[in-house]
Amino acid sequence: MTIDRRNFLKLAGRTAGVAAVATTAGVAEARPNKKMPEEAVGLLYDGTLCIGCRACIPACKEANNMPPELTPLKVNGEQVEALWDAPLDISGKTLNIIKAYRDGTGEHKDQAKDGFAYTKQSCFHCVDPSCVSCCPVSAMTKDPINGIVSYSEDACIGCRYCVAACPFGVPRFTYDTPKPKISKCQLCKHRLADGKYSACAEVCPTGATVFGKVKDLKAEIERRKSLAPGTTTTFPRGRIGGGDTYTGQVGKYVERVYGEHEIGGTQVLHLSGVPFELLDKPELPDIAPASTSETIQHGIYYGLLAPATFLGILVAAARRNMRPEDEKPKAPPEGGTP
Ligand code: SF4
Ligand code: SF4
Ligand code: SF4
């Protein structure tokens, strides 16, 4: 068999078949989603408590040394130079943003029709993160104790796989800097050592964003959902167990807690008074993409079965293509060595 394009494609097809058989025959069993670390920390964002003050945005910038984002403005139809930090989305300069939903007259808070609502966008600190799974150099890592998903600028090679893999569209690449890097919320982990916590939660006046252990955040969610909408109660403000509170009314929540099950669960959980699809939160399966992609990869490379098969076929084909005289030892040139 000669190795022309047609035969090469045939060989590649057979090898892919071997890989597929290896995978589907269960050579590598589909692994389950990873488990939440016992001491995992995160955030609870309750959109019904959020007043849209956006204090959490500059607080996040200050705590993380991020530059302002001077979004260009139009005044009387004319483009003018922006004078203040006015980010419209998360970016290389903004790790946290509060966005608004509005419908019709926009009169009623947390109402889908003729209402408005707020939502927060920042890293969800997934329990089984795609960004960690796809990173070829372990620049993205998940802490085994507190579950925080971190980024190492020194290890990063700039491939941007994490940008493509994150189902929430969180990691951003700083194209406009001399030394580009990935930008994403790291849950203010640098503040934890000093006994501090997430700046966005610390500054939030109503406890709409609150920091804590995920198990405590979940218990607080249960408590809020067990109370009748409109009940006056005290909400933890800043961090759960920190002693600071805010008194307000319990919202009329939609059933779903966003982040509870999505792609195997996340450490940042959201409550809302309007359906999450109105807030641009993606509809995601319970199974973590990382578990599926790693199963396929491990299936293909299980025992190096597919690569070894491919190499074997190539070697066999190469041997067949050798002319008989190529295999005979050559006679040394006269008066010299072979
Ligand atoms: S600081 Fe709190 S209330 Fe203000 S926008 Fe942020 S989450 Fe909402
Ligand atoms: S939200 Fe995206 S960037 Fe954050 S941990 Fe999950 S996959 Fe990674
Ligand atoms: S935890 Fe820290 S880095 Fe993350 S959004 Fe809040 S303030 Fe920003």
Short mmCIF file of C-alpha atoms and ligand atoms in Angstrom, two decimals:
data_model
loop_
_atom_site.label_atom_id
_atom_site.label_comp_id
_atom_site.label_asym_id
_atom_site.label_seq_id
_atom_site.Cartn_x
_atom_site.Cartn_y
_atom_site.Cartn_z
CA MET A 1 0.00 0.00 0.00
CA THR A 2 1.44 3.39 -0.93
CA ILE A 3 0.95 6.33 1.40
CA ASP A 4 -1.01 8.70 -0.80
CA ARG A 5 -3.63 11.09 0.54
CA ARG A 6 -6.45 8.57 0.10
CA ASN A 7 -4.65 5.83 2.02
CA PHE A 8 -3.55 8.20 4.73
CA LEU A 9 -7.16 9.25 5.33
CA LYS A 10 -8.18 5.58 5.46
CA LEU A 11 -5.53 4.91 8.09
CA ALA A 12 -6.57 7.92 10.09
CA GLY A 13 -10.17 6.75 9.91
CA ARG A 14 -9.25 3.28 11.18
CA THR A 15 -7.29 4.82 14.03
CA ALA A 16 -10.22 7.06 14.94
CA GLY A 17 -12.35 3.91 14.95
CA VAL A 18 -9.98 2.25 17.36
CA ALA A 19 -10.16 5.31 19.58
CA ALA A 20 -13.93 5.37 19.43
CA VAL A 21 -14.16 1.68 20.27
CA ALA A 22 -11.73 2.18 23.13
CA THR A 23 -13.88 5.00 24.48
CA THR A 24 -17.35 3.56 23.95
CA ALA A 25 -16.38 0.07 25.08
CA GLY A 26 -15.76 1.64 28.46
CA VAL A 27 -11.98 1.31 28.41
CA ALA A 28 -12.18 4.63 30.29
CA GLU A 29 -15.37 4.87 32.35
CA ALA A 30 -17.11 8.27 32.30
CA ARG A 31 -16.02 9.85 35.54
CA PRO A 32 -18.67 11.48 37.74
CA ASN A 33 -18.66 15.21 38.44
CA LYS A 34 -16.10 16.25 41.03
CA LYS A 35 -17.33 16.92 44.57
CA MET A 36 -17.55 20.28 46.33
CA PRO A 37 -14.69 20.60 48.88
CA GLU A 38 -16.07 20.40 52.42
CA GLU A 39 -14.71 23.87 53.31
CA ALA A 40 -15.55 25.51 49.97
CA VAL A 41 -16.17 29.26 50.13
CA GLY A 42 -18.17 31.39 47.74
CA LEU A 43 -20.74 34.11 47.27
CA LEU A 44 -24.51 34.29 47.42
CA TYR A 45 -25.98 36.96 45.16
CA ASP A 46 -29.65 37.66 45.86
CA GLY A 47 -31.00 39.81 43.03
CA THR A 48 -34.10 40.71 45.05
CA LEU A 49 -31.91 42.49 47.63
CA CYS A 50 -29.74 44.24 45.05
CA ILE A 51 -30.52 47.96 44.67
CA GLY A 52 -28.26 48.40 41.63
CA CYS A 53 -25.95 50.85 43.41
CA ARG A 54 -22.97 49.18 41.70
CA ALA A 55 -20.74 49.88 44.73
CA CYS A 56 -19.38 46.36 44.31
CA ILE A 57 -17.81 47.23 40.94
CA PRO A 58 -15.30 49.90 42.09
CA ALA A 59 -14.73 47.96 45.33
CA CYS A 60 -13.68 44.96 43.25
CA LYS A 61 -11.42 47.17 41.14
CA GLU A 62 -9.76 48.74 44.14
CA ALA A 63 -9.19 45.40 45.86
CA ASN A 64 -7.74 43.86 42.72
CA ASN A 65 -5.80 46.85 41.41
CA MET A 66 -7.76 47.02 38.17
CA PRO A 67 -7.70 50.11 35.93
CA PRO A 68 -10.80 52.17 35.12
CA GLU A 69 -12.67 51.42 31.92
CA LEU A 70 -13.48 54.69 30.26
CA THR A 71 -16.40 53.60 28.12
CA PRO A 72 -16.97 56.15 25.30
CA LEU A 73 -20.18 58.12 25.71
CA LYS A 74 -22.48 59.96 23.34
CA VAL A 75 -23.87 63.35 24.32
CA ASN A 76 -26.42 64.93 21.94
CA GLY A 77 -25.40 62.38 19.33
CA GLU A 78 -21.73 63.30 19.61
CA GLN A 79 -19.00 61.00 20.81
CA VAL A 80 -17.29 62.47 23.85
CA GLU A 81 -14.38 61.28 25.90
CA ALA A 82 -15.62 59.31 28.90
CA LEU A 83 -14.81 60.89 32.22
CA TRP A 84 -15.54 58.06 34.61
CA ASP A 85 -15.23 54.30 35.00
CA ALA A 86 -18.30 52.93 33.25
CA PRO A 87 -17.77 49.28 32.32
CA LEU A 88 -20.62 47.60 30.47
CA ASP A 89 -19.44 44.03 30.97
CA ILE A 90 -16.67 42.01 32.57
CA SER A 91 -13.42 42.49 30.68
CA GLY A 92 -9.66 42.57 31.10
CA LYS A 93 -10.22 45.61 33.32
CA THR A 94 -13.41 44.59 35.14
CA LEU A 95 -13.90 41.36 37.11
CA ASN A 96 -17.41 42.02 38.39
CA ILE A 97 -20.43 43.72 36.87
CA ILE A 98 -24.05 44.34 37.82
CA LYS A 99 -26.42 44.29 34.85
CA ALA A 100 -30.07 45.26 34.64
CA TYR A 101 -33.02 43.53 32.96
CA ARG A 102 -35.93 45.73 31.91
CA ASP A 103 -39.30 45.02 30.30
CA GLY A 104 -42.09 47.32 29.12
CA THR A 105 -42.68 50.20 31.50
CA GLY A 106 -39.98 48.83 33.82
CA GLU A 107 -41.97 49.93 36.88
CA HIS A 108 -41.87 46.87 39.13
CA LYS A 109 -38.77 45.47 40.79
CA ASP A 110 -38.20 41.74 40.23
CA GLN A 111 -41.09 41.35 37.86
CA ALA A 112 -40.67 39.86 34.39
CA LYS A 113 -43.44 41.94 32.75
CA ASP A 114 -43.26 45.73 32.98
CA GLY A 115 -40.50 45.26 35.51
CA PHE A 116 -36.78 45.26 36.09
CA ALA A 117 -34.21 43.14 37.90
CA TYR A 118 -30.48 43.04 38.58
CA THR A 119 -27.96 40.31 38.06
CA LYS A 120 -24.26 39.90 38.81
CA GLN A 121 -21.65 38.55 36.46
CA SER A 122 -18.32 37.25 37.75
CA CYS A 123 -16.57 33.89 37.98
CA PHE A 124 -18.81 31.15 39.40
CA HIS A 125 -15.92 29.12 40.86
CA CYS A 126 -17.28 25.88 39.42
CA VAL A 127 -16.96 22.69 41.44
CA ASP A 128 -15.65 20.89 38.32
CA PRO A 129 -14.27 23.79 36.26
CA SER A 130 -13.82 23.54 32.50
CA CYS A 131 -11.12 26.22 32.60
CA VAL A 132 -9.00 24.07 34.92
CA SER A 133 -9.65 20.90 32.97
CA CYS A 134 -8.65 22.33 29.58
CA CYS A 135 -5.58 24.32 30.66
CA PRO A 136 -2.52 22.49 29.24
CA VAL A 137 -0.04 24.01 31.69
CA SER A 138 -2.09 24.15 34.91
CA ALA A 139 -2.20 27.93 34.89
CA MET A 140 -5.80 27.55 36.08
CA THR A 141 -6.07 25.60 39.31
CA LYS A 142 -8.73 24.80 41.89
CA ASP A 143 -7.79 24.91 45.56
CA PRO A 144 -8.59 21.50 47.08
CA ILE A 145 -9.59 23.06 50.43
CA ASN A 146 -11.55 26.23 49.70
CA GLY A 147 -12.34 25.46 46.04
CA ILE A 148 -11.26 28.88 44.74
CA VAL A 149 -10.33 28.75 41.04
CA SER A 150 -7.10 30.70 40.57
CA TYR A 151 -4.98 31.84 37.66
CA SER A 152 -1.19 31.95 37.42
CA GLU A 153 0.12 34.60 35.04
CA ASP A 154 3.61 33.03 35.21
CA ALA A 155 2.43 29.59 34.09
CA CYS A 156 0.02 30.85 31.38
CA ILE A 157 1.14 30.42 27.75
CA GLY A 158 -1.68 32.55 26.34
CA CYS A 159 -3.43 29.72 24.45
CA ARG A 160 -6.86 31.02 25.60
CA TYR A 161 -8.36 27.52 25.86
CA CYS A 162 -9.99 28.61 29.13
CA VAL A 163 -11.72 31.49 27.33
CA ALA A 164 -13.31 29.04 24.90
CA ALA A 165 -14.06 26.38 27.52
CA CYS A 166 -15.84 28.43 30.19
CA PRO A 167 -19.60 28.01 29.66
CA PHE A 168 -20.24 31.33 31.47
CA GLY A 169 -17.92 33.39 29.26
CA VAL A 170 -15.91 34.56 32.24
CA PRO A 171 -12.15 34.54 31.48
CA ARG A 172 -11.10 37.51 29.36
CA PHE A 173 -7.78 37.99 27.56
CA THR A 174 -6.09 41.37 27.86
CA TYR A 175 -5.26 41.81 24.16
CA ASP A 176 -4.61 45.52 24.60
CA THR A 177 -1.70 45.16 27.03
CA PRO A 178 1.98 44.64 26.17
CA LYS A 179 2.01 41.35 28.11
CA PRO A 180 -1.48 39.87 27.67
CA LYS A 181 -2.91 37.66 30.38
CA ILE A 182 -6.20 36.13 31.47
CA SER A 183 -8.42 38.18 33.71
CA LYS A 184 -11.04 36.69 36.04
CA CYS A 185 -12.33 36.95 39.63
CA GLN A 186 -10.25 34.90 42.07
CA LEU A 187 -12.67 35.48 44.94
CA CYS A 188 -10.27 38.04 46.44
CA LYS A 189 -8.15 35.15 47.77
CA HIS A 190 -5.28 37.57 48.47
CA ARG A 191 -7.45 39.20 51.15
CA LEU A 192 -8.26 35.99 53.01
CA ALA A 193 -4.86 35.77 54.70
CA ASP A 194 -5.52 39.13 56.43
CA GLY A 195 -8.88 37.92 57.72
CA LYS A 196 -10.68 39.87 54.99
CA TYR A 197 -12.95 38.49 52.28
CA SER A 198 -14.46 39.39 48.91
CA ALA A 199 -14.53 43.16 48.50
CA CYS A 200 -17.79 43.05 46.54
CA ALA A 201 -19.52 41.42 49.51
CA GLU A 202 -17.84 43.63 52.10
CA VAL A 203 -19.10 46.82 50.49
CA CYS A 204 -22.62 45.68 49.55
CA PRO A 205 -25.03 47.76 51.67
CA THR A 206 -27.96 45.33 51.59
CA GLY A 207 -26.27 41.93 51.79
CA ALA A 208 -27.31 41.23 48.19
CA THR A 209 -23.80 39.85 47.75
CA VAL A 210 -22.64 37.94 50.79
CA PHE A 211 -19.51 35.85 51.35
CA GLY A 212 -19.30 32.59 53.27
CA LYS A 213 -18.76 28.85 53.29
CA VAL A 214 -20.92 27.31 50.59
CA LYS A 215 -22.70 25.09 53.12
CA ASP A 216 -23.68 28.24 55.09
CA LEU A 217 -24.73 30.03 51.91
CA LYS A 218 -26.98 27.07 51.05
CA ALA A 219 -28.51 27.08 54.53
CA GLU A 220 -29.22 30.81 54.16
CA ILE A 221 -30.86 30.16 50.79
CA GLU A 222 -33.10 27.52 52.40
CA ARG A 223 -34.03 29.94 55.16
CA ARG A 224 -34.97 32.70 52.73
CA LYS A 225 -37.01 30.33 50.58
CA SER A 226 -38.86 28.97 53.59
CA LEU A 227 -40.15 32.45 54.50
CA ALA A 228 -43.25 33.94 52.87
CA PRO A 229 -42.47 36.66 50.31
CA GLY A 230 -42.72 40.07 51.93
CA THR A 231 -41.74 38.83 55.41
CA THR A 232 -39.47 41.27 57.20
CA THR A 233 -36.27 39.60 58.33
CA THR A 234 -32.59 40.28 58.92
CA PHE A 235 -30.12 39.25 56.24
CA PRO A 236 -26.42 38.69 56.87
CA ARG A 237 -24.40 41.55 55.43
CA GLY A 238 -20.79 41.21 54.27
CA ARG A 239 -20.00 37.68 55.39
CA ILE A 240 -22.18 35.01 56.92
CA GLY A 241 -21.52 34.83 60.65
CA GLY A 242 -19.75 38.21 60.68
CA GLY A 243 -22.47 39.76 62.81
CA ASP A 244 -23.42 42.59 60.46
CA THR A 245 -27.01 42.49 59.19
CA TYR A 246 -29.49 44.30 56.97
CA THR A 247 -33.22 44.32 57.63
CA GLY A 248 -35.47 43.95 54.62
CA GLN A 249 -38.26 41.98 53.00
CA VAL A 250 -37.94 38.48 51.62
CA GLY A 251 -38.27 38.41 47.83
CA LYS A 252 -40.61 36.32 45.74
CA TYR A 253 -38.06 33.91 44.38
CA VAL A 254 -38.20 31.75 41.30
CA GLU A 255 -37.78 28.10 42.24
CA ARG A 256 -34.35 27.66 40.75
CA VAL A 257 -31.11 28.49 42.54
CA TYR A 258 -28.68 29.26 39.76
CA GLY A 259 -25.39 27.45 40.27
CA GLU A 260 -26.83 24.71 42.46
CA HIS A 261 -26.72 22.10 39.71
CA GLU A 262 -25.37 23.78 36.56
CA ILE A 263 -22.37 21.84 35.21
CA GLY A 264 -21.98 19.99 38.48
CA GLY A 265 -22.57 22.98 40.75
CA THR A 266 -20.76 26.22 41.48
CA GLN A 267 -19.55 28.04 44.58
CA VAL A 268 -21.25 31.27 43.56
CA LEU A 269 -25.02 30.91 43.89
CA HIS A 270 -27.75 33.22 42.63
CA LEU A 271 -31.32 33.86 43.79
CA SER A 272 -33.67 35.85 41.61
CA GLY A 273 -37.23 37.11 41.36
CA VAL A 274 -37.31 36.69 37.58
CA PRO A 275 -36.41 33.62 35.49
CA PHE A 276 -32.69 33.31 34.93
CA GLU A 277 -33.07 33.05 31.17
CA LEU A 278 -34.17 36.72 31.21
CA LEU A 279 -30.91 37.56 32.96
CA ASP A 280 -28.72 36.05 30.23
CA LYS A 281 -27.71 33.14 32.42
CA PRO A 282 -26.97 30.20 30.11
CA GLU A 283 -29.05 27.04 30.25
CA LEU A 284 -26.55 24.30 31.15
CA PRO A 285 -26.72 20.58 31.90
CA ASP A 286 -25.99 19.12 35.34
CA ILE A 287 -23.05 17.14 34.04
CA ALA A 288 -19.71 18.96 34.01
CA PRO A 289 -18.26 19.31 30.47
CA ALA A 290 -14.88 18.56 32.10
CA SER A 291 -16.03 15.05 33.02
CA THR A 292 -17.08 14.30 29.42
CA SER A 293 -14.05 15.81 27.72
CA GLU A 294 -11.62 14.11 30.10
CA THR A 295 -13.39 10.77 29.55
CA ILE A 296 -12.97 11.07 25.76
CA GLN A 297 -9.33 12.13 26.07
CA HIS A 298 -8.53 9.35 28.50
CA GLY A 299 -10.38 6.87 26.25
CA ILE A 300 -8.33 7.83 23.23
CA TYR A 301 -5.07 7.75 25.13
CA TYR A 302 -5.94 4.81 27.39
CA GLY A 303 -2.82 2.63 27.42
CA LEU A 304 -1.70 4.68 24.41
CA LEU A 305 -3.91 2.29 22.40
CA ALA A 306 -4.92 4.62 19.58
CA PRO A 307 -1.53 6.36 19.11
CA ALA A 308 0.25 2.99 19.22
CA THR A 309 -2.17 1.55 16.64
CA PHE A 310 -1.69 4.57 14.38
CA LEU A 311 2.10 4.30 14.66
CA GLY A 312 1.96 0.55 13.94
CA ILE A 313 -0.12 1.09 10.79
CA LEU A 314 2.27 3.81 9.58
CA VAL A 315 5.32 1.60 10.18
CA ALA A 316 3.67 -1.35 8.38
CA ALA A 317 2.75 0.86 5.42
CA ALA A 318 6.27 2.34 5.28
CA ARG A 319 7.82 -1.14 5.25
CA ARG A 320 5.57 -2.19 2.38
CA ASN A 321 6.64 0.87 0.42
CA MET A 322 10.33 -0.02 0.73
CA ARG A 323 11.96 -1.37 -2.36
CA PRO A 324 13.80 -4.72 -1.85
CA GLU A 325 17.11 -3.09 -2.67
CA ASP A 326 16.56 -0.54 0.15
CA GLU A 327 16.67 -3.40 2.66
CA LYS A 328 19.96 -4.89 1.35
CA PRO A 329 23.13 -3.53 2.99
CA LYS A 330 24.91 -1.24 0.56
CA ALA A 331 28.40 -2.25 -0.62
CA PRO A 332 31.05 0.16 0.68
CA PRO A 333 32.40 2.56 -1.94
CA GLU A 334 35.69 1.52 -3.28
CA GLY A 335 38.52 2.42 -0.92
CA GLY A 336 36.16 3.82 1.72
CA THR A 337 33.73 2.90 4.49
CA PRO A 338 29.96 2.59 3.97
S1 SF4 B 1 -23.17 46.63 46.08
FE1 SF4 B 1 -24.81 45.15 46.50
S2 SF4 B 1 -26.70 46.33 46.19
FE2 SF4 B 1 -25.05 47.52 45.23
S3 SF4 B 1 -25.05 46.80 43.09
FE3 SF4 B 1 -23.56 45.53 44.16
S4 SF4 B 1 -24.73 43.72 44.78
FE4 SF4 B 1 -26.25 45.30 44.26
S1 SF4 B 2 -17.03 30.19 35.68
FE1 SF4 B 2 -15.60 29.76 33.99
S2 SF4 B 2 -13.67 30.72 34.65
FE2 SF4 B 2 -14.96 30.51 36.50
S3 SF4 B 2 -14.38 28.49 37.38
FE3 SF4 B 2 -16.15 28.13 36.04
S4 SF4 B 2 -15.20 27.54 34.06
FE4 SF4 B 2 -13.60 28.54 35.27
S1 SF4 B 3 -14.80 38.20 44.90
FE1 SF4 B 3 -13.30 39.87 44.66
S2 SF4 B 3 -12.51 39.63 42.57
FE2 SF4 B 3 -14.42 38.43 42.72
S3 SF4 B 3 -16.04 39.80 41.99
FE3 SF4 B 3 -15.95 40.01 44.23
S4 SF4 B 3 -14.53 41.73 44.59
FE4 SF4 B 3 -14.24 41.08 42.49
#
